[in-house]
CSV table of C-alpha atoms in Angstrom, one decimal:
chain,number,residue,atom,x,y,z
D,1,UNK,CA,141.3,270.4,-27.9
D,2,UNK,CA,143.6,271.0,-25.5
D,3,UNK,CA,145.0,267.3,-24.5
D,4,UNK,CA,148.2,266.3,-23.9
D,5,UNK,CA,150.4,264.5,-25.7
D,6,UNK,CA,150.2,260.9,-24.7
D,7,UNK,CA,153.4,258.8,-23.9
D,8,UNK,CA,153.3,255.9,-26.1
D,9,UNK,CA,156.5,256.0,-28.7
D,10,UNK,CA,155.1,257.9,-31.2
D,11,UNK,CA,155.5,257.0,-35.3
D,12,UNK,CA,158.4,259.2,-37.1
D,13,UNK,CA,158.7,260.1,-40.4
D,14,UNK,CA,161.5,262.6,-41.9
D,15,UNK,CA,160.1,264.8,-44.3
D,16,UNK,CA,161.3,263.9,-47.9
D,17,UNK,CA,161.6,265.9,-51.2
D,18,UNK,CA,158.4,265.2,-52.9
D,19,UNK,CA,156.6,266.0,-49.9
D,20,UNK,CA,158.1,269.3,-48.9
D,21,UNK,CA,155.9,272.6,-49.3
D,22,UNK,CA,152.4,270.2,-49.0
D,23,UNK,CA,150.0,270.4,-45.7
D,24,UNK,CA,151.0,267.9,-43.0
D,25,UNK,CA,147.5,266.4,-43.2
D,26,UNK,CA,148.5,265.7,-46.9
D,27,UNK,CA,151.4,264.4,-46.2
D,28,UNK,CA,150.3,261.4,-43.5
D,29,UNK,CA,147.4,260.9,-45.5
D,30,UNK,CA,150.0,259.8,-48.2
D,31,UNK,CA,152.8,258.1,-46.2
D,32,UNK,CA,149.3,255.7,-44.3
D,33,UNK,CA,146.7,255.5,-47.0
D,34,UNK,CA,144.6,253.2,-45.1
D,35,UNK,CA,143.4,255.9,-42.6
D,36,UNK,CA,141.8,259.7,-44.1
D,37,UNK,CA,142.4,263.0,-43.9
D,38,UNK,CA,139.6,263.8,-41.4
D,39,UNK,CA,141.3,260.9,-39.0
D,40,UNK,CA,144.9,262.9,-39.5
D,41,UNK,CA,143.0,266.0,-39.1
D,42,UNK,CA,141.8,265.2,-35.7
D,43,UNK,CA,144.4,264.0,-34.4
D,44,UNK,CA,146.4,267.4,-35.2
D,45,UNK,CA,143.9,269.4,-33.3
D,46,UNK,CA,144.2,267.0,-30.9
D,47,UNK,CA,148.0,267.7,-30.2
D,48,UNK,CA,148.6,264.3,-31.5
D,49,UNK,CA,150.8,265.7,-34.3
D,50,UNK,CA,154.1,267.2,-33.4
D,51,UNK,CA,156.7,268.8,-36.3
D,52,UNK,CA,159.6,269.0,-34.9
D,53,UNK,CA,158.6,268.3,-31.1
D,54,UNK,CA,155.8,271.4,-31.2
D,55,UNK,CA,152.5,271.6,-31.8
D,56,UNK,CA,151.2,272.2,-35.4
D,57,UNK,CA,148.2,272.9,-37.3
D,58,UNK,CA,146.1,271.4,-39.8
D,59,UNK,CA,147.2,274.0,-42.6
D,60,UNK,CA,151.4,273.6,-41.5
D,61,UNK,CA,153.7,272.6,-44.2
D,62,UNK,CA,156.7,271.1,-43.3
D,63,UNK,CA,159.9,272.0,-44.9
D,64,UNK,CA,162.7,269.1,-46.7
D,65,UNK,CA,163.6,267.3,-43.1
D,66,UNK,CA,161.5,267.7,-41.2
D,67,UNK,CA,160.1,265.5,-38.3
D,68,UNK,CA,156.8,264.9,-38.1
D,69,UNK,CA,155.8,262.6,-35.3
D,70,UNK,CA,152.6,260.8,-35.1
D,71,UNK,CA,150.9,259.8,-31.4
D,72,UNK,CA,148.5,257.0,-32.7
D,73,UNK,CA,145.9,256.5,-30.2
D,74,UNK,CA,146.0,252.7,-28.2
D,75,UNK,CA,143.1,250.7,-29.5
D,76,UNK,CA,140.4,249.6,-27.4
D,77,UNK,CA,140.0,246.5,-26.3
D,78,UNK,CA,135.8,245.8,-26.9
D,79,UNK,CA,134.3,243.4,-25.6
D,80,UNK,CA,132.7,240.8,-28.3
D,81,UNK,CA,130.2,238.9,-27.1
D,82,UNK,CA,129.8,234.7,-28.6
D,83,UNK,CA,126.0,234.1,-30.2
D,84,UNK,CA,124.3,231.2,-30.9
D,85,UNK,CA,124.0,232.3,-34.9
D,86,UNK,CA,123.8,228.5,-37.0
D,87,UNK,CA,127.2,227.9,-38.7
D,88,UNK,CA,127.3,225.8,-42.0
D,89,UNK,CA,130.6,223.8,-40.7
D,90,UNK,CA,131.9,222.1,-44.2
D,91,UNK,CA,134.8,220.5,-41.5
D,92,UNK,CA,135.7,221.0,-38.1
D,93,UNK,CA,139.0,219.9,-36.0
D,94,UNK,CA,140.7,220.5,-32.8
D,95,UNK,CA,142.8,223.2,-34.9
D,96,UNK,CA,140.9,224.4,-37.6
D,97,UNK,CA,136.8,225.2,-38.8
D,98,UNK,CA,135.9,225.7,-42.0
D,99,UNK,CA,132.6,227.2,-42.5
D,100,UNK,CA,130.3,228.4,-45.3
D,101,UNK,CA,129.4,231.7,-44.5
D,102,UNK,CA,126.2,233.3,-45.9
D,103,UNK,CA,125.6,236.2,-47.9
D,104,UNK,CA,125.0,239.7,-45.6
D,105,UNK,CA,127.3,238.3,-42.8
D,106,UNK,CA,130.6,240.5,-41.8
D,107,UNK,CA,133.1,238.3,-40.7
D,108,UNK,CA,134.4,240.2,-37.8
D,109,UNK,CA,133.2,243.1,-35.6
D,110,UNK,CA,134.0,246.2,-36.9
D,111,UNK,CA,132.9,249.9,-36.4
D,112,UNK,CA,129.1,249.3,-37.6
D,113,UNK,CA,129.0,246.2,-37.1
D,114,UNK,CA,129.4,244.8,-33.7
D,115,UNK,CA,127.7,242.0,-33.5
D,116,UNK,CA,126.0,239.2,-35.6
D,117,UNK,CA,129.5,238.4,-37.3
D,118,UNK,CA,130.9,235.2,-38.0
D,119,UNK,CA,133.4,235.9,-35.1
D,120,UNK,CA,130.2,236.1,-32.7
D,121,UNK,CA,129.3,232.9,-34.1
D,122,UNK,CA,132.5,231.6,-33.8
D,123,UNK,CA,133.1,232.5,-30.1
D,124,UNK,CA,129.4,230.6,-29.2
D,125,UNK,CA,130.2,227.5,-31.0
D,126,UNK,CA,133.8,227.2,-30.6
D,127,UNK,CA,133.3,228.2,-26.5
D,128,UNK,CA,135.7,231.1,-27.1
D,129,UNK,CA,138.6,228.6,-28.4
D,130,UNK,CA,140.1,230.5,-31.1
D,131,UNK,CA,143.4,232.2,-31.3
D,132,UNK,CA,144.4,234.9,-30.1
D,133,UNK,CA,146.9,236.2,-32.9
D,134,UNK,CA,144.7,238.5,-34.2
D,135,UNK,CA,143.8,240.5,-31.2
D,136,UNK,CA,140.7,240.9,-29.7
D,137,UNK,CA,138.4,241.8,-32.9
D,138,UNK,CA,139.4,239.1,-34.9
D,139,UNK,CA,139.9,236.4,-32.9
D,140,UNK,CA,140.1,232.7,-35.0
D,141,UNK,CA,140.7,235.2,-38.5
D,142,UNK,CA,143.1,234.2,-40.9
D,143,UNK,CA,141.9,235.5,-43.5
D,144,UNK,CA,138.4,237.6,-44.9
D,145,UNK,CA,135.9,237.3,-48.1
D,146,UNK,CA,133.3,240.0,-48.4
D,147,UNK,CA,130.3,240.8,-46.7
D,148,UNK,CA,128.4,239.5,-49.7
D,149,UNK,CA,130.4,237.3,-50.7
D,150,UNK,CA,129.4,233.5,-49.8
D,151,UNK,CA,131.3,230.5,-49.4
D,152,UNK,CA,134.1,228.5,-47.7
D,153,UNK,CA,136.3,230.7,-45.1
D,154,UNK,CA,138.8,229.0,-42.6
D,155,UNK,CA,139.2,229.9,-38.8
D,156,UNK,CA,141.6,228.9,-36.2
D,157,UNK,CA,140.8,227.7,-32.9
D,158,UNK,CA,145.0,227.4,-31.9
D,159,UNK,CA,147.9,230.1,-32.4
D,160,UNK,CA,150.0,227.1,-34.1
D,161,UNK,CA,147.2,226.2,-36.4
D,162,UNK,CA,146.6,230.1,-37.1
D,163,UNK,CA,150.9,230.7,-37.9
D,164,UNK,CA,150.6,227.6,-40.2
D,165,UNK,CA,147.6,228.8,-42.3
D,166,UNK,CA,149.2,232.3,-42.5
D,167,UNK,CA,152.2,231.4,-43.4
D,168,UNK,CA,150.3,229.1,-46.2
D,169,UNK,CA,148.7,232.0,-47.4
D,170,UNK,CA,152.0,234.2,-47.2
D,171,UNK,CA,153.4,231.8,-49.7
D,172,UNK,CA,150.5,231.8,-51.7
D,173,UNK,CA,150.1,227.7,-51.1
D,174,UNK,CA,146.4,227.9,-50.9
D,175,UNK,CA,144.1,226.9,-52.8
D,176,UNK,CA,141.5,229.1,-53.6
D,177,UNK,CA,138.6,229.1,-56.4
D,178,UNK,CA,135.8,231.0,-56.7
D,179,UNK,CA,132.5,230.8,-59.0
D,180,UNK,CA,130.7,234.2,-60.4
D,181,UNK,CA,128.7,235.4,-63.0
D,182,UNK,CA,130.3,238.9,-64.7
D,183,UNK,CA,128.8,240.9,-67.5
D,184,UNK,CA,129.3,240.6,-71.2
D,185,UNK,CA,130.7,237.5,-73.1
D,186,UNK,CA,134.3,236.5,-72.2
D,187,UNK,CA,135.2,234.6,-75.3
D,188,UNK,CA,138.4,232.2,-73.3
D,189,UNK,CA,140.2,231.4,-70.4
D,190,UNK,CA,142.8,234.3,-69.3
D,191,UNK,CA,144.4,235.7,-66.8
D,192,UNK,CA,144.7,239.0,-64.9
D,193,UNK,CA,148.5,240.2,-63.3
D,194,UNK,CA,148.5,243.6,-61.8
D,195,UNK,CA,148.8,245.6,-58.4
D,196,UNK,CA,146.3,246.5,-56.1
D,197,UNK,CA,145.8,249.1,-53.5
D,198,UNK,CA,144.1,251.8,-52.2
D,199,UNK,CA,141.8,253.5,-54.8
D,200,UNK,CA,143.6,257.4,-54.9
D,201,UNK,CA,140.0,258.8,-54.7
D,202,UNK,CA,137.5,256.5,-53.5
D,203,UNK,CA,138.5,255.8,-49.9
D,204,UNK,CA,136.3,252.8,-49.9
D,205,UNK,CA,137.1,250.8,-53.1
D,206,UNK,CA,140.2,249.2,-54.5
D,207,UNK,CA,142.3,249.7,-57.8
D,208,UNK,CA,144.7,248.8,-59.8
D,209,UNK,CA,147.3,250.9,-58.8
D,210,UNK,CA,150.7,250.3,-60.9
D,211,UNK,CA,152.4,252.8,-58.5
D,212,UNK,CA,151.2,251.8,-55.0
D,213,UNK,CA,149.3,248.5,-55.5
D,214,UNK,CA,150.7,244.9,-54.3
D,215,UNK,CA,150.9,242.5,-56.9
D,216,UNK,CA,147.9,240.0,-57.4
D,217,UNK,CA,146.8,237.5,-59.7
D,218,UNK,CA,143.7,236.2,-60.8
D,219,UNK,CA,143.6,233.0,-62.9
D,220,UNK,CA,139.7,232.7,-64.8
D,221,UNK,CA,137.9,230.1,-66.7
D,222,UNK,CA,135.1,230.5,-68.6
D,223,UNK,CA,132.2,227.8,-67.3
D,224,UNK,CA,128.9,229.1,-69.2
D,225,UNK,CA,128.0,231.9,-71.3
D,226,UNK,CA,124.8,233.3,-71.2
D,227,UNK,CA,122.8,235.9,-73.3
D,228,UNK,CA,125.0,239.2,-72.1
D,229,UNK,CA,126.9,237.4,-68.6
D,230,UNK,CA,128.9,234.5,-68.6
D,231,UNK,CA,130.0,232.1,-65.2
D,232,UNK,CA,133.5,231.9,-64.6
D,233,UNK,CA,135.7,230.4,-62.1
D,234,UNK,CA,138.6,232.4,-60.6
D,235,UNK,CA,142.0,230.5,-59.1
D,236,UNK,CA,144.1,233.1,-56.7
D,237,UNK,CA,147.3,233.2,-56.4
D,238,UNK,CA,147.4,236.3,-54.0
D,239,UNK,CA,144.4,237.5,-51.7
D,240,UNK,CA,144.4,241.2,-52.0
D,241,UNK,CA,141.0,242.8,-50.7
D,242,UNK,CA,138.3,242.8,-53.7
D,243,UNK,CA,140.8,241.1,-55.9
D,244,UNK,CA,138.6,239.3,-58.1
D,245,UNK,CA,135.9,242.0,-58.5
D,246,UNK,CA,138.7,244.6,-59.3
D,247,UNK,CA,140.9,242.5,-61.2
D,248,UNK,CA,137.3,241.7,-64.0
D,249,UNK,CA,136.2,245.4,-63.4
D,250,UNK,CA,139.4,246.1,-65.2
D,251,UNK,CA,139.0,244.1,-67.8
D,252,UNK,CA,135.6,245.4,-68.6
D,253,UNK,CA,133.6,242.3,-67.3
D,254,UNK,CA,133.0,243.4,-63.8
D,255,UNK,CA,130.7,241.3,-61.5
D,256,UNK,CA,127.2,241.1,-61.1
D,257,UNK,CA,125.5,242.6,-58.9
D,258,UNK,CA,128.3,244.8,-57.5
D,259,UNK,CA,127.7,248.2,-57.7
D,260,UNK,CA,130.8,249.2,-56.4
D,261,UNK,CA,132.7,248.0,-59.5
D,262,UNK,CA,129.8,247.9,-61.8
D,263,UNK,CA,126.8,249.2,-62.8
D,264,UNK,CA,124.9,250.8,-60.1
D,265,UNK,CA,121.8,248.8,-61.1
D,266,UNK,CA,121.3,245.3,-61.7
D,267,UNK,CA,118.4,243.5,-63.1
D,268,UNK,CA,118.2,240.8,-60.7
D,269,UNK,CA,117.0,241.5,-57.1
D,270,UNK,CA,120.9,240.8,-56.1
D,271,UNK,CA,122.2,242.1,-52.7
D,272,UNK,CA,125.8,242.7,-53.8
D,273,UNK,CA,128.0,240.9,-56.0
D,274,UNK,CA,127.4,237.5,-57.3
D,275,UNK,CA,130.6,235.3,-56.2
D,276,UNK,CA,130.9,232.8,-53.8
D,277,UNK,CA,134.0,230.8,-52.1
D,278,UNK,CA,133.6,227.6,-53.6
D,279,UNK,CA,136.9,225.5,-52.6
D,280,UNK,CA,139.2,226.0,-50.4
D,281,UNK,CA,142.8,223.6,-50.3
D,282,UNK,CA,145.4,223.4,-47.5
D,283,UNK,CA,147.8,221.4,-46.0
D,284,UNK,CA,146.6,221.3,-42.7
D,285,UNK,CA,148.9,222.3,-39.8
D,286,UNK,CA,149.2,219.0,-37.5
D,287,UNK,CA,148.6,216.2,-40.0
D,288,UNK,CA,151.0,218.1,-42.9
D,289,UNK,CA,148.5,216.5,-45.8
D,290,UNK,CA,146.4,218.1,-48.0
D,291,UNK,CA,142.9,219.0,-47.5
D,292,UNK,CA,140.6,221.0,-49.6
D,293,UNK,CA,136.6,221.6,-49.0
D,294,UNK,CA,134.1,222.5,-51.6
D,295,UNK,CA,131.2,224.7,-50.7
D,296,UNK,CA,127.9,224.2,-52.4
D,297,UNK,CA,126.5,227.2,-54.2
D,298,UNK,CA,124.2,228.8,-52.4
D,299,UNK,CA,120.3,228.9,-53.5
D,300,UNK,CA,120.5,232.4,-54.9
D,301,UNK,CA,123.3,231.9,-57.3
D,302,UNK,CA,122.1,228.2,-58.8
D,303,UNK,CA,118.5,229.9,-59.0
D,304,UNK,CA,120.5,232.4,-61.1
D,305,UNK,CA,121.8,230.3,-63.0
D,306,UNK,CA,119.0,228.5,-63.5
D,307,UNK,CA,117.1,232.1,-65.4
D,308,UNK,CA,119.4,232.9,-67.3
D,309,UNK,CA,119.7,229.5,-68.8
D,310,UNK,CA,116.4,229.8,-70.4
């Protein structure tokens, strides 16, 4: 692919010691580990790559300072389109909505999944007054739970409310407690401290990850046991992607129902892990006091509860 170098101000990076000697594609895979090989890969052959201001190949390894410079392509504006999809709205404001968001829904487009998101929803009920911090993909987002994951999830319909709520969640202010059911028998309450991050492997799971992991927390308390599970809530103090079903994965009690963590086979007829969003606790961005919303369980999860009870 013969294209030519486009003009945007291109991402540098010196090559360092520990990296010297290994293929380029190795190496930005490495220094960005939330993008793959194959994307660095293509964007060599595309003459996106340069080592010191020329052209390289896939297979080039750069030598102790070195620069490599990386042309990352402009994203493209899409076009999302508002639907009239029913929102569960637990509280609505001029600033803020908080919804319950079902189990199977994304939260916002994404390659795959381009429409019949929450942000869709959003868009439609909201008449496209969300902020706009978040670009054009995830306008109104704050923050994410899971696809499969059900519960309480805030959006912003104003760029101050949207600065206050992430700077809330920065500072780990938030209040944030979710109900699940994990396997085996935990005996007491506890708590899980340690750093998560990309999964060196498994591009699409998380890890702890002493070396490149962010620090998370996971407060739990034991609710009900049951004959092999037991239901638990989990208080946040961080809200690192998968954090709860990676933080009881490594402690051997891994969700239900999630066969990314867990076993691959359940014997419920679950569609993904069994957790849901229950409360959610702010102070909200005009008045300055306190607000939490609870989300009821969903029918799935008290039906649950209800068979393994007897």
């Amino acid at each position: 692919m013969n294209q030519d170098i486009n003009v945007q101000t291109p991402a540098l990076y010196c090559v360092e010691e520990q990296y010297a000697g290994i293929r380029i594609d190795k190496i930005l895979q490495a220094i960005y580990p939330d993008k793959t090989r194959s994307y660095f890969q293509k964007l060599i052959e595309a003459q996106q790559v340069t080592l010191n201001n020329k052209a390289c190949k896939v297979s080039t390894k750069p030598n102790l300072g070195d620069t490599i410079a990386v042309h990352f392509p402009q994203p493209v504006p899409l076009n999302i389109q508002p639907e009239n999809i029913p929102l569960d709205i637990l509280y609505e404001d001029e600033d803020i909505i908080i919804v319950n968001k079902p189990k199977g829904m994304v939260v916002h487009p994404a390659c795959g999944h381009m429409d019949g998101t929450l942000v869709n929803a959003l868009l439609y009920h909201c008449q496209n007054q969300l902020s706009g911090i978040n670009g054009v993909l995830r306008p109104g987002i704050v923050h994410r739970i899971d696809k499969d994951t059900t519960g309480s999830i805030i959006a912003c319909k104003t760029d101050f409310a949207h600065q206050a709520i992430a700077n809330q969640l920065k500072e780990h202010s938030i209040t944030r407690k979710y109900q699940a059911i994990v396997h085996g028998m935990i005996k007491e309450d506890g708590t899980v401290s340690a750093p998560i991050g990309r999964h060196p492997m498994e591009r699409k799971k998380m890890a702890v990850n002493e070396k490149n992991g962010k620090p998370a927390t996971t407060h739990y308390h034991v609710l009900q046991h049951f004959h092999k599970y037991t239901y638990i809530q989990c208080q946040l103090e961080t809200g690192r992607t998968h954090q709860i079903r990676v933080h009881m994965a490594s402690i051997s009690h891994p969700l239900l129902g999630d066969s990314l963590y867990g076993p691959s086979k359940t014997p419920f007829s679950l569609e993904g892990q069994c957790l849901h969003a229950k409360t959610i606790g702010i102070i909200h961005p005009r008045t300055n006091q306190y607000l939490e919303v609870e989300a009821p369980l969903p029918e799935y999860f008290t039906n649950l509860l209800k068979k393994l009870s007897t």
